[in-house]
XYZ file of C-alpha atoms in Angstrom:
675
model
C -38.963 -7.336 -10.794
C -38.147 -9.909 -8.200
C -39.248 -13.611 -9.186
C -43.082 -13.044 -9.779
C -46.142 -15.883 -8.513
C -49.691 -15.566 -10.072
C -51.468 -17.552 -7.510
C -51.163 -14.424 -5.070
C -53.259 -12.258 -7.510
C -55.977 -14.614 -9.724
C -56.463 -10.922 -12.341
C -53.310 -11.566 -13.298
C -54.101 -15.338 -14.589
C -56.996 -14.735 -16.638
C -55.073 -11.618 -18.217
C -51.706 -13.494 -18.985
C -54.322 -16.191 -20.265
C -56.029 -13.723 -22.362
C -53.016 -11.552 -24.010
C -54.378 -8.857 -22.476
C -52.886 -5.921 -21.822
C -50.715 -6.171 -24.853
C -49.083 -9.017 -23.290
C -48.400 -12.448 -25.296
C -51.082 -15.465 -25.252
C -48.788 -18.054 -23.913
C -48.683 -20.357 -26.671
C -46.031 -24.030 -26.751
C -43.246 -22.873 -29.157
C -41.137 -25.763 -27.463
C -41.527 -29.848 -29.405
C -42.596 -32.968 -26.951
C -42.745 -33.530 -23.836
C -39.185 -34.449 -22.782
C -40.798 -38.092 -21.145
C -41.863 -40.707 -22.520
C -44.261 -42.679 -21.044
C -45.005 -45.022 -23.315
C -42.118 -47.437 -23.359
C -41.088 -50.136 -20.819
C -39.933 -48.706 -18.416
C -40.647 -45.368 -19.494
C -38.041 -42.827 -20.028
C -37.410 -40.090 -17.485
C -34.904 -37.288 -16.487
C -33.111 -38.508 -13.673
C -34.006 -35.501 -12.078
C -37.530 -37.334 -11.945
C -39.577 -37.218 -9.176
C -40.811 -40.552 -8.228
C -44.266 -39.848 -5.893
C -46.802 -43.148 -6.225
C -46.311 -42.986 -2.835
C -47.689 -39.438 -2.036
C -49.967 -40.900 -4.875
C -51.371 -43.457 -3.043
C -51.888 -42.706 0.622
C -53.450 -39.396 -0.856
C -55.623 -41.571 -2.516
C -56.511 -43.651 0.994
C -57.584 -40.118 2.275
C -59.903 -39.120 -0.802
C -61.197 -42.721 0.119
C -61.871 -41.988 3.309
C -63.732 -38.528 2.126
C -65.439 -40.565 -0.287
C -63.802 -38.030 -2.796
C -63.661 -38.598 -6.435
C -61.502 -35.710 -7.130
C -58.778 -33.329 -4.540
C -58.288 -29.366 -5.809
C -54.543 -28.705 -4.839
C -53.216 -25.312 -5.727
C -50.166 -23.760 -4.875
C -50.263 -21.723 -2.035
C -50.879 -21.078 1.894
C -54.367 -19.706 3.809
C -53.115 -16.274 4.041
C -53.300 -15.733 0.450
C -49.214 -15.376 -0.187
C -47.089 -14.566 -2.868
C -44.105 -16.597 -1.014
C -45.629 -19.435 1.087
C -43.310 -21.308 3.535
C -41.486 -25.261 3.513
C -44.567 -26.507 5.037
C -47.295 -25.033 2.851
C -45.658 -26.105 -0.135
C -47.805 -29.522 -0.740
C -48.745 -29.469 -4.820
C -44.321 -28.985 -4.549
C -44.513 -32.214 -2.206
C -47.465 -33.945 -4.318
C -45.866 -33.769 -7.778
C -41.978 -33.315 -7.381
C -42.697 -30.150 -9.118
C -41.693 -27.203 -7.344
C -42.486 -23.652 -10.241
C -43.810 -20.813 -8.431
C -47.319 -21.840 -9.838
C -49.353 -24.239 -10.665
C -52.358 -25.783 -9.768
C -52.866 -30.188 -8.567
C -55.568 -32.384 -9.444
C -55.482 -36.020 -8.210
C -58.829 -38.027 -9.210
C -58.736 -41.848 -8.308
C -57.104 -42.969 -11.128
C -55.822 -39.423 -12.943
C -53.647 -36.620 -11.794
C -52.890 -34.037 -13.582
C -50.577 -30.133 -12.995
C -51.983 -27.396 -14.852
C -48.781 -24.155 -15.518
C -48.312 -21.848 -17.240
C -45.324 -21.737 -19.851
C -42.216 -20.168 -17.794
C -42.625 -23.652 -15.853
C -43.495 -26.130 -18.438
C -40.111 -27.292 -18.989
C -39.076 -28.272 -15.289
C -42.274 -29.321 -14.684
C -41.504 -32.322 -17.940
C -38.085 -32.561 -15.672
C -39.531 -32.779 -12.272
C -42.617 -34.983 -12.679
C -42.622 -38.790 -13.136
C -45.202 -40.202 -15.521
C -48.276 -40.437 -12.795
C -48.558 -36.975 -13.717
C -50.154 -34.890 -16.552
C -49.225 -31.850 -17.847
C -51.355 -29.145 -18.837
C -50.038 -25.652 -20.154
C -52.985 -23.687 -19.314
C -53.277 -21.572 -16.110
C -57.085 -21.069 -16.489
C -59.331 -22.795 -13.873
C -62.323 -23.053 -17.061
C -59.169 -26.022 -18.414
C -59.432 -27.543 -14.948
C -63.726 -27.534 -14.500
C -63.904 -29.068 -18.061
C -61.076 -31.827 -17.234
C -63.055 -32.561 -13.899
C -66.406 -32.486 -15.659
C -64.737 -35.999 -17.681
C -63.262 -37.568 -15.392
C -65.555 -37.240 -12.520
C -68.564 -39.515 -12.696
C -71.569 -37.827 -12.468
C -72.513 -38.000 -8.180
C -69.088 -37.598 -7.562
C -67.870 -34.728 -5.150
C -64.249 -32.765 -5.777
C -62.842 -31.632 -2.201
C -60.559 -29.002 -1.418
C -59.062 -27.098 1.351
C -61.432 -23.438 2.078
C -58.417 -22.258 3.282
C -56.158 -22.387 0.241
C -59.098 -21.219 -1.920
C -59.857 -16.968 -2.536
C -63.255 -16.298 -2.761
C -62.656 -16.009 -6.354
C -61.473 -19.058 -6.774
C -64.671 -20.891 -4.701
C -67.016 -18.562 -7.470
C -65.443 -19.632 -10.210
C -65.311 -24.195 -9.541
C -68.796 -23.303 -7.695
C -70.316 -21.664 -10.866
C -68.750 -24.115 -13.606
C -69.679 -27.015 -11.031
C -73.613 -25.774 -10.393
C -74.976 -27.599 -12.758
C -73.598 -30.373 -13.274
C -74.590 -33.134 -10.938
C -71.174 -33.112 -9.313
C -70.597 -31.145 -5.608
C -68.117 -29.029 -4.969
C -66.641 -29.900 -0.634
C -64.844 -27.472 1.296
C -62.954 -30.178 3.301
C -60.918 -28.474 6.386
C -58.579 -30.405 7.005
C -56.110 -30.897 4.402
C -55.652 -34.060 2.957
C -52.632 -33.808 1.990
C -51.302 -32.538 4.843
C -52.940 -35.554 6.393
C -51.065 -37.615 3.690
C -47.922 -35.886 4.083
C -47.963 -37.417 7.993
C -44.555 -36.350 9.929
C -42.619 -35.530 7.733
C -44.189 -32.202 6.682
C -42.104 -30.200 8.345
C -42.632 -28.864 11.610
C -44.111 -25.267 12.607
C -41.816 -22.964 12.670
C -40.799 -21.556 15.594
C -39.059 -18.574 15.752
C -39.733 -15.347 17.749
C -41.852 -12.627 16.457
C -40.395 -9.171 17.289
C -41.380 -5.637 17.924
C -39.324 -3.067 15.317
C -37.688 -0.541 17.078
C -39.909 3.062 16.777
C -37.183 4.136 15.335
C -37.926 1.847 12.539
C -41.852 2.634 12.255
C -43.735 4.851 10.396
C -46.030 5.787 13.784
C -46.968 3.410 16.753
C -49.452 0.521 16.676
C -51.758 2.517 18.324
C -52.243 4.959 16.021
C -52.293 2.656 13.623
C -55.411 0.778 15.411
C -57.379 4.437 16.331
C -56.777 5.422 11.952
C -58.250 2.037 10.939
C -61.413 2.473 13.804
C -61.591 5.722 12.190
C -62.049 4.337 8.518
C -64.960 2.147 10.369
C -66.351 4.758 11.735
C -66.969 6.865 8.968
C -67.689 4.511 6.424
C -71.918 4.153 5.103
C -72.055 0.846 5.916
C -71.071 0.625 9.908
C -68.494 -1.894 10.344
C -68.128 -3.349 13.428
C -65.021 -5.392 12.329
C -62.185 -5.670 10.503
C -61.080 -9.285 9.732
C -57.190 -9.165 8.206
C -56.184 -12.103 6.697
C -52.826 -10.995 4.549
C -49.684 -11.627 6.665
C -48.262 -7.979 6.218
C -51.773 -6.634 7.173
C -51.175 -7.534 10.184
C -47.554 -7.111 10.584
C -47.576 -3.510 9.197
C -50.186 -2.938 11.728
C -48.619 -3.990 15.274
C -45.428 -2.872 13.711
C -44.499 -6.395 14.542
C -41.842 -8.981 12.344
C -41.161 -12.413 12.170
C -39.457 -14.598 9.689
C -42.000 -17.350 8.746
C -42.073 -17.103 5.386
C -38.831 -16.816 3.157
C -37.857 -13.415 2.588
C -39.852 -11.689 3.835
C -39.758 -10.639 7.401
C -43.863 -12.021 8.324
C -45.595 -14.803 10.445
C -48.861 -16.817 10.351
C -51.352 -14.644 11.993
C -55.096 -13.211 11.673
C -56.458 -9.915 13.231
C -60.000 -9.110 13.654
C -60.204 -5.784 15.206
C -63.213 -5.155 16.582
C -64.543 -1.032 17.321
C -63.736 -1.887 21.315
C -61.345 -5.437 20.984
C -58.026 -6.272 19.588
C -57.674 -10.344 18.750
C -54.568 -11.606 17.597
C -54.596 -14.863 16.273
C -50.860 -16.221 16.480
C -48.321 -19.294 18.221
C -48.121 -17.814 21.407
C -45.344 -19.697 21.775
C -43.366 -17.541 19.827
C -44.169 -14.050 21.598
C -41.775 -13.438 24.854
C -42.635 -11.366 27.687
C -41.301 -8.343 26.531
C -43.478 -8.245 22.722
C -46.553 -9.658 25.441
C -46.221 -5.855 27.556
C -45.391 -4.190 23.691
C -49.266 -5.116 23.016
C -50.774 -4.821 26.588
C -51.850 -8.046 26.605
C -52.038 -8.007 29.991
C -55.698 -6.538 29.979
C -58.559 -6.243 28.233
C -59.633 -2.499 27.195
C -60.274 -1.265 23.589
C -56.250 -0.637 23.261
C -55.080 -4.039 24.777
C -54.779 -7.138 22.610
C -55.923 -10.401 22.934
C -53.359 -13.513 22.140
C -55.629 -16.443 20.713
C -54.429 -19.603 18.751
C -53.511 -19.438 15.348
C -55.806 -22.597 14.632
C -58.763 -20.684 16.500
C -59.108 -17.806 13.728
C -62.605 -19.434 12.390
C -64.253 -19.838 14.801
C -64.266 -17.194 16.449
C -64.619 -15.567 13.625
C -67.965 -17.487 13.171
C -68.765 -17.103 16.402
C -68.285 -13.373 16.506
C -70.577 -13.628 13.353
C -73.690 -14.766 14.644
C -73.978 -11.443 16.870
C -75.243 -8.401 15.609
C -71.961 -7.028 13.916
C -70.908 -6.400 9.957
C -67.369 -7.304 9.148
C -65.282 -5.622 6.891
C -63.121 -7.548 4.879
C -60.203 -6.902 1.616
C -61.675 -9.959 -0.498
C -58.335 -10.252 -2.440
C -56.965 -11.831 0.835
C -60.082 -13.685 2.219
C -59.629 -17.498 2.064
C -62.874 -19.198 1.694
C -62.224 -20.807 4.409
C -62.834 -17.682 6.678
C -65.441 -16.329 3.999
C -68.449 -18.624 4.751
C -68.060 -19.272 7.940
C -69.694 -14.669 8.149
C -73.095 -14.299 7.073
C -73.730 -12.636 3.991
C -75.998 -9.372 5.513
C -73.016 -9.519 7.444
C -70.215 -9.329 5.337
C -68.980 -5.714 4.001
C -66.077 -6.507 0.792
C -63.934 -4.759 -0.429
C -61.478 -5.804 -2.708
C -58.904 -4.218 -0.501
C -59.608 -3.915 3.288
C -58.763 -0.234 5.021
C -55.315 -1.646 6.158
C -53.757 -2.910 2.408
C -55.002 0.395 1.420
C -54.014 2.743 4.160
C -50.820 0.498 4.219
C -49.655 1.769 0.751
C -49.521 5.123 1.601
C -46.539 6.040 3.263
C -45.365 8.776 5.714
C -43.239 11.263 5.892
C -41.175 8.809 8.597
C -41.663 6.317 6.052
C -40.571 8.243 3.491
C -37.213 8.980 4.751
C -36.609 5.089 6.345
C -37.113 3.775 2.738
C -34.777 6.511 0.779
C -31.668 6.107 3.175
C -32.248 1.929 2.660
C -32.174 2.360 -0.663
C -28.513 4.729 -0.168
C -27.103 1.527 1.639
C -28.394 -0.665 -0.540
C -26.658 1.939 -3.695
C -23.165 1.236 -1.911
C -23.650 -3.340 -1.864
C -25.060 -3.465 -5.828
C -21.706 -0.584 -6.843
C -19.353 -2.912 -4.364
C -20.449 -5.903 -6.351
C -20.922 -4.046 -9.846
C -16.977 -3.034 -9.186
C -16.000 -6.477 -8.171
C -17.366 -7.884 -11.241
C -15.384 -5.466 -13.401
C -11.991 -6.821 -11.963
C -13.310 -10.757 -11.550
C -15.615 -11.619 -14.491
C -12.512 -11.131 -17.657
C -10.737 -14.317 -15.561
C -13.479 -16.232 -15.946
C -13.702 -17.527 -12.599
C -17.158 -16.251 -11.925
C -20.843 -18.192 -12.375
C -24.063 -16.401 -11.906
C -24.558 -18.306 -8.612
C -21.627 -17.394 -6.768
C -22.350 -14.171 -8.021
C -25.703 -13.606 -6.519
C -24.218 -15.107 -2.720
C -21.212 -12.470 -2.984
C -24.322 -9.991 -3.459
C -26.101 -11.067 -0.863
C -22.845 -11.418 1.598
C -22.355 -7.672 0.568
C -25.908 -6.934 1.082
C -25.634 -8.692 5.303
C -22.394 -6.338 5.889
C -25.136 -3.067 5.190
C -26.403 -1.480 8.004
C -29.779 -3.320 9.551
C -29.609 -5.534 6.694
C -32.346 -9.179 7.013
C -31.092 -10.096 4.168
C -31.776 -10.978 0.460
C -36.128 -9.654 0.039
C -35.886 -12.187 -3.114
C -33.808 -14.725 -4.554
C -31.895 -12.732 -7.065
C -31.787 -13.246 -10.306
C -28.804 -13.382 -11.566
C -28.666 -14.509 -15.184
C -26.027 -14.034 -18.282
C -26.613 -14.290 -21.454
C -29.720 -16.584 -22.691
C -30.825 -17.336 -19.684
C -31.300 -13.342 -18.847
C -34.292 -14.031 -21.328
C -36.341 -15.728 -18.878
C -38.042 -13.386 -16.875
C -37.727 -15.330 -14.002
C -34.450 -17.354 -13.793
C -32.573 -17.948 -10.945
C -29.662 -20.297 -11.482
C -28.220 -22.322 -8.203
C -25.309 -24.241 -6.576
C -26.402 -27.205 -9.382
C -27.436 -25.753 -12.829
C -26.184 -21.950 -13.868
C -22.834 -20.784 -16.191
C -19.737 -18.620 -16.438
C -20.434 -14.604 -16.600
C -18.754 -13.629 -19.592
C -17.250 -10.571 -20.988
C -19.040 -11.407 -24.098
C -22.360 -11.713 -22.936
C -24.983 -9.397 -21.687
C -25.512 -10.193 -17.842
C -28.770 -9.071 -16.094
C -28.744 -8.213 -12.439
C -32.825 -8.052 -10.311
C -31.958 -8.007 -6.282
C -33.459 -6.651 -3.524
C -32.674 -6.497 0.264
C -34.776 -6.658 3.361
C -33.178 -4.001 6.424
C -35.181 -2.235 8.925
C -36.090 0.468 7.414
C -36.922 -0.071 3.798
C -37.405 -3.572 1.869
C -35.208 -2.652 -2.184
C -35.926 -4.071 -5.184
C -33.362 -2.795 -7.932
C -32.517 -4.291 -11.657
C -29.468 -3.310 -14.015
C -28.086 -4.826 -17.245
C -24.590 -4.398 -18.090
C -21.766 -5.982 -20.520
C -18.755 -5.277 -19.832
C -17.334 -6.087 -23.616
C -18.697 -5.191 -26.771
C -22.572 -5.413 -27.176
C -24.374 -5.146 -30.582
C -25.931 -2.903 -32.343
C -29.130 -4.070 -31.661
C -28.504 -4.792 -27.742
C -27.589 -0.847 -27.579
C -30.376 -0.173 -29.266
C -32.688 -2.593 -27.208
C -31.581 -1.115 -24.019
C -31.670 1.760 -24.671
C -35.413 1.856 -25.563
C -35.760 0.639 -22.635
C -33.773 2.975 -20.454
C -35.709 5.048 -22.854
C -39.269 3.349 -21.255
C -37.740 4.096 -17.665
C -37.434 7.474 -18.080
C -40.177 8.091 -19.776
C -42.504 6.712 -16.886
C -40.021 8.024 -13.904
C -40.400 11.083 -15.512
C -43.531 11.981 -16.705
C -46.793 14.210 -14.747
C -50.047 13.446 -14.115
C -53.470 14.156 -12.282
C -53.682 13.220 -8.988
C -55.530 9.389 -8.838
C -54.804 8.469 -12.263
C -54.429 4.721 -12.910
C -51.022 3.199 -13.399
C -52.916 1.088 -15.742
C -53.524 4.096 -17.759
C -49.824 5.133 -17.478
C -47.980 2.264 -18.031
C -48.080 2.787 -22.229
C -44.805 5.249 -21.163
C -43.169 2.501 -20.677
C -43.238 0.152 -23.343
C -43.902 3.540 -26.246
C -40.432 3.216 -26.799
C -39.944 -0.380 -27.801
C -43.515 -0.116 -29.377
C -42.053 2.528 -31.596
C -40.165 -1.069 -33.627
C -42.265 -3.555 -32.746
C -40.718 -4.767 -30.084
C -42.263 -5.027 -26.132
C -41.687 -7.307 -22.890
C -43.849 -9.642 -21.464
C -44.737 -9.024 -17.806
C -45.680 -6.136 -15.474
C -44.227 -2.303 -15.461
C -44.414 -1.983 -11.495
C -46.035 -3.336 -8.165
C -45.273 -1.477 -4.801
C -43.040 -2.065 -1.880
C -42.926 -2.178 1.804
C -41.287 -0.750 5.074
C -39.506 -3.902 5.511
C -42.829 -6.011 4.869
C -42.686 -7.465 1.122
C -41.425 -7.018 -2.100
C -44.445 -7.035 -3.757
C -47.244 -4.729 -1.758
C -49.937 -4.411 -3.264
C -52.435 -3.314 -4.376
C -49.827 -0.694 -5.963
C -48.565 -0.616 -9.745
C -49.255 -0.468 -13.119
C -51.413 -3.998 -13.619
C -55.350 -3.037 -14.100
C -56.791 -4.838 -10.433
C -54.405 -1.577 -8.809
C -55.571 1.070 -6.929
C -54.804 4.833 -8.169
C -51.634 6.305 -7.623
C -51.323 8.295 -4.611
C -48.557 10.785 -2.887
C -46.522 8.533 -0.542
C -46.845 5.844 -2.060
C -43.667 3.526 -3.556
C -43.663 1.666 -7.235
C -41.125 -0.331 -9.149
C -40.835 0.884 -12.283
C -39.109 -2.044 -15.040
C -39.643 -2.233 -18.740
C -37.614 -4.920 -20.340
C -36.671 -6.471 -23.038
C -35.918 -10.213 -23.973
C -34.411 -11.843 -27.348
C -35.519 -15.444 -27.112
C -31.476 -17.304 -26.338
C -30.064 -14.384 -26.995
C -30.050 -11.852 -23.969
C -32.883 -9.904 -22.054
C -32.579 -6.655 -20.301
C -34.608 -5.169 -17.189
C -34.255 -2.060 -16.074
C -35.752 -1.457 -12.972
C -36.028 1.242 -9.754
C -38.379 2.132 -7.264
C -39.592 5.139 -6.852
C -42.265 7.882 -5.217
C -44.913 9.234 -5.575
C -44.854 13.057 -5.182
C -46.372 16.253 -5.782
C -45.093 17.986 -9.601
C -44.400 21.551 -10.073
C -46.678 22.608 -12.857
C -46.844 25.859 -14.752
C -51.009 26.329 -13.497
C -52.459 25.538 -10.202
C -54.089 21.991 -10.200
C -53.331 18.540 -8.359
C -50.528 16.851 -9.796
C -47.872 14.412 -9.090
C -44.330 12.499 -10.366
C -42.131 10.093 -9.620
C -39.160 11.064 -7.269
C -36.459 7.559 -8.755
C -35.068 6.132 -4.927
C -32.427 3.861 -6.419
C -29.373 5.313 -6.863
C -26.832 2.637 -8.872
C -25.978 4.132 -13.027
C -26.768 2.830 -16.185
C -24.305 1.139 -18.308
C -23.187 3.845 -19.866
C -21.560 0.984 -22.535
C -25.007 -0.148 -23.801
C -26.152 3.487 -24.388
C -26.758 4.783 -27.708
C -27.053 8.436 -27.226
C -27.908 8.757 -30.442
C -31.700 7.164 -29.966
C -32.009 10.015 -26.663
C -33.741 13.338 -26.664
C -32.480 16.154 -24.606
C -34.789 15.985 -22.051
C -33.902 12.322 -22.046
C -30.164 13.221 -21.907
C -31.158 15.905 -19.165
C -32.873 13.571 -17.187
C -30.531 10.671 -17.204
C -27.674 13.298 -16.114
C -29.562 14.817 -13.663
C -30.016 11.322 -11.799
C -26.402 9.956 -12.169
C -25.822 14.062 -10.360
C -27.897 13.159 -7.738
C -26.688 9.439 -7.471
C -22.966 11.255 -6.327
C -24.380 13.606 -4.146
C -26.024 11.048 -2.161
C -24.124 7.714 -2.346
C -20.769 9.363 -2.995
C -20.254 11.042 0.840
C -21.358 7.873 1.588
C -18.661 5.566 0.294
C -16.172 8.762 1.213
C -17.116 8.263 4.515
C -16.240 4.109 5.033
C -13.091 4.060 2.987
C -14.534 2.669 -0.508
C -12.682 5.257 -2.442
C -12.255 2.297 -5.937
C -15.891 2.212 -5.635
C -15.800 6.147 -5.733
C -13.667 6.462 -8.056
C -15.860 3.925 -10.329
C -18.821 5.848 -9.302
C -17.511 9.029 -10.226
C -16.440 7.534 -14.076
C -20.325 5.553 -14.525
C -21.759 9.260 -13.158
C -20.109 12.167 -16.035
C -23.082 13.710 -17.594
C -23.498 12.115 -21.373
C -22.719 14.214 -24.046
C -25.489 15.569 -26.274
C -25.863 14.739 -29.765
C -29.518 13.256 -29.752
C -32.183 14.291 -32.261
C -34.916 16.243 -30.579
C -37.761 13.187 -30.333
C -41.291 13.829 -29.800
C -41.913 16.554 -26.595
C -43.878 14.165 -23.503
C -46.582 16.022 -23.459
C -46.995 15.108 -26.905
C -47.053 11.847 -26.122
C -49.535 12.071 -23.277
C -51.876 14.060 -24.806
C -52.304 11.427 -27.837
C -52.371 8.845 -25.109
C -54.936 10.146 -23.125
C -57.321 10.828 -26.207
C -56.691 7.379 -27.482
C -58.108 6.624 -23.594
C -60.948 9.140 -24.203
C -61.710 7.089 -27.270
C -60.451 10.099 -29.708
C -59.180 9.995 -33.265
C -56.066 11.872 -33.465
């Protein structure tokens, strides 16, 4: 799963806020705010940050611009899921470091809007300068602005931190209010932050070796240009804003963003030229030569300063052109300089959609990375079995050791996200991660949830396993087994080509729904080839594109018992052709994650013969693919552990309704037929 940030997917925020798709609506079930601002002096936790100086500096900048309010989202100029330290403006102004939330500052008040995952954290980190609004929708923010901003006032924002959809929502809400929404390209928080703001990253941008790329960048450019020529609206250029788009297109990688091999960049690819907007000082002579940057032909990359992207796009848009954009990742800062009649907007750019389907070489690379990743995870699980009973392992030290094991693997480039290493009640928080200061010991008496991943030159990994070293309760075993059944039911599903992941997601939940259980997060996301651990637009949400052969997605049902334990079982799977009795275009999934499930938590009596056969076949596959790697490296203790944990499970299960029947019922339900 990794640590999902909703800021990059506005539609997901809306769905969760509305309680749509079976996700629970966010309700405040806790007590009062841990702060007491009515006292003199006010009571604040020791973790609260004094933000008086920050707010004073920002309000001085607002006064210069004649603003009544200023909006500060948690994002960067590329709508990234993970953001660099210099883009953490909302954290600097509020003291709140959670990964989701929007701050709004007026001359007399300051408010933070965030979702229920972060309410306690916000109360403990913010001082009494801040009001906490326990909502996430833009409508709540604009309602507050209409109350706090006087008629004739102006609300400022950085257009490079607003998605097109966000700008449209704010603009619509304030349109008839006599309050002006004012884009200001010079970010006011940056001006207030001053010299204390982290410096621009200066690490090298480098080209991947051919062995780790699916095809040369020239072939990719030619492919996108071919799509431009075939497009019925005749685009003359494609504008790329998401960081992984440019990284993928040119087979370049960097380290500007934590856990992601990205670098700050834009690309304007026209029918006759290529412009790459980047920090040119990060490109050495070898990389410049690789990009053919010394020439001016259609296959020569013209290097431009990163800061000049907007002015270059504006100049290009003044000609007889049409610019193709992906609206999900293009900010209002670029959108506003392109005349409407010269704009071709799709939800995702052609690069984003093309990147989602891996070719045969990319598939082989990702498979190989998962074999080595499995070795690292298995080494960690073996170590835990020996050391947890001693009482010497905690969540944080364990996560650090797993990172070390991954770094020892070939082609490693570090973790793909902050490891979720959660014991007992901490695992009930779907996105909990321990810190050096706050963590708890692992215990044989509690369940342990481990959600982690690695970045390798040949692929990105993400896997979750939940284990129990002692005696789990009957309910824990049932919940675990039903989560496992959901994982299996979705993994072995056969479905027509171009089926939406949203239509299939029910299979991951069915076994839980049968007994009144559920989980409140998404069921899966795409994953990249040494790119992002959450790679859009693949997955099982309503905003994802239909499944196609060659896509990789995670499959990750779970269950969380508040205050007690959490369960999640996550695998990465490749979409492949299905072998069906009759001819047709049908697909299924091939799981490429290769770590056994915890036998101690499986209630075999709940498994159908089909489930049991699938599980035993999967464990046999792990033996065949990971076993030789362990043997070759003389990891004999881990090999013995693998053999023990992949033994065939005995069959003693009553037959349940077949998967085909479940699919038929779900399909008829989608069509509105009664069954």
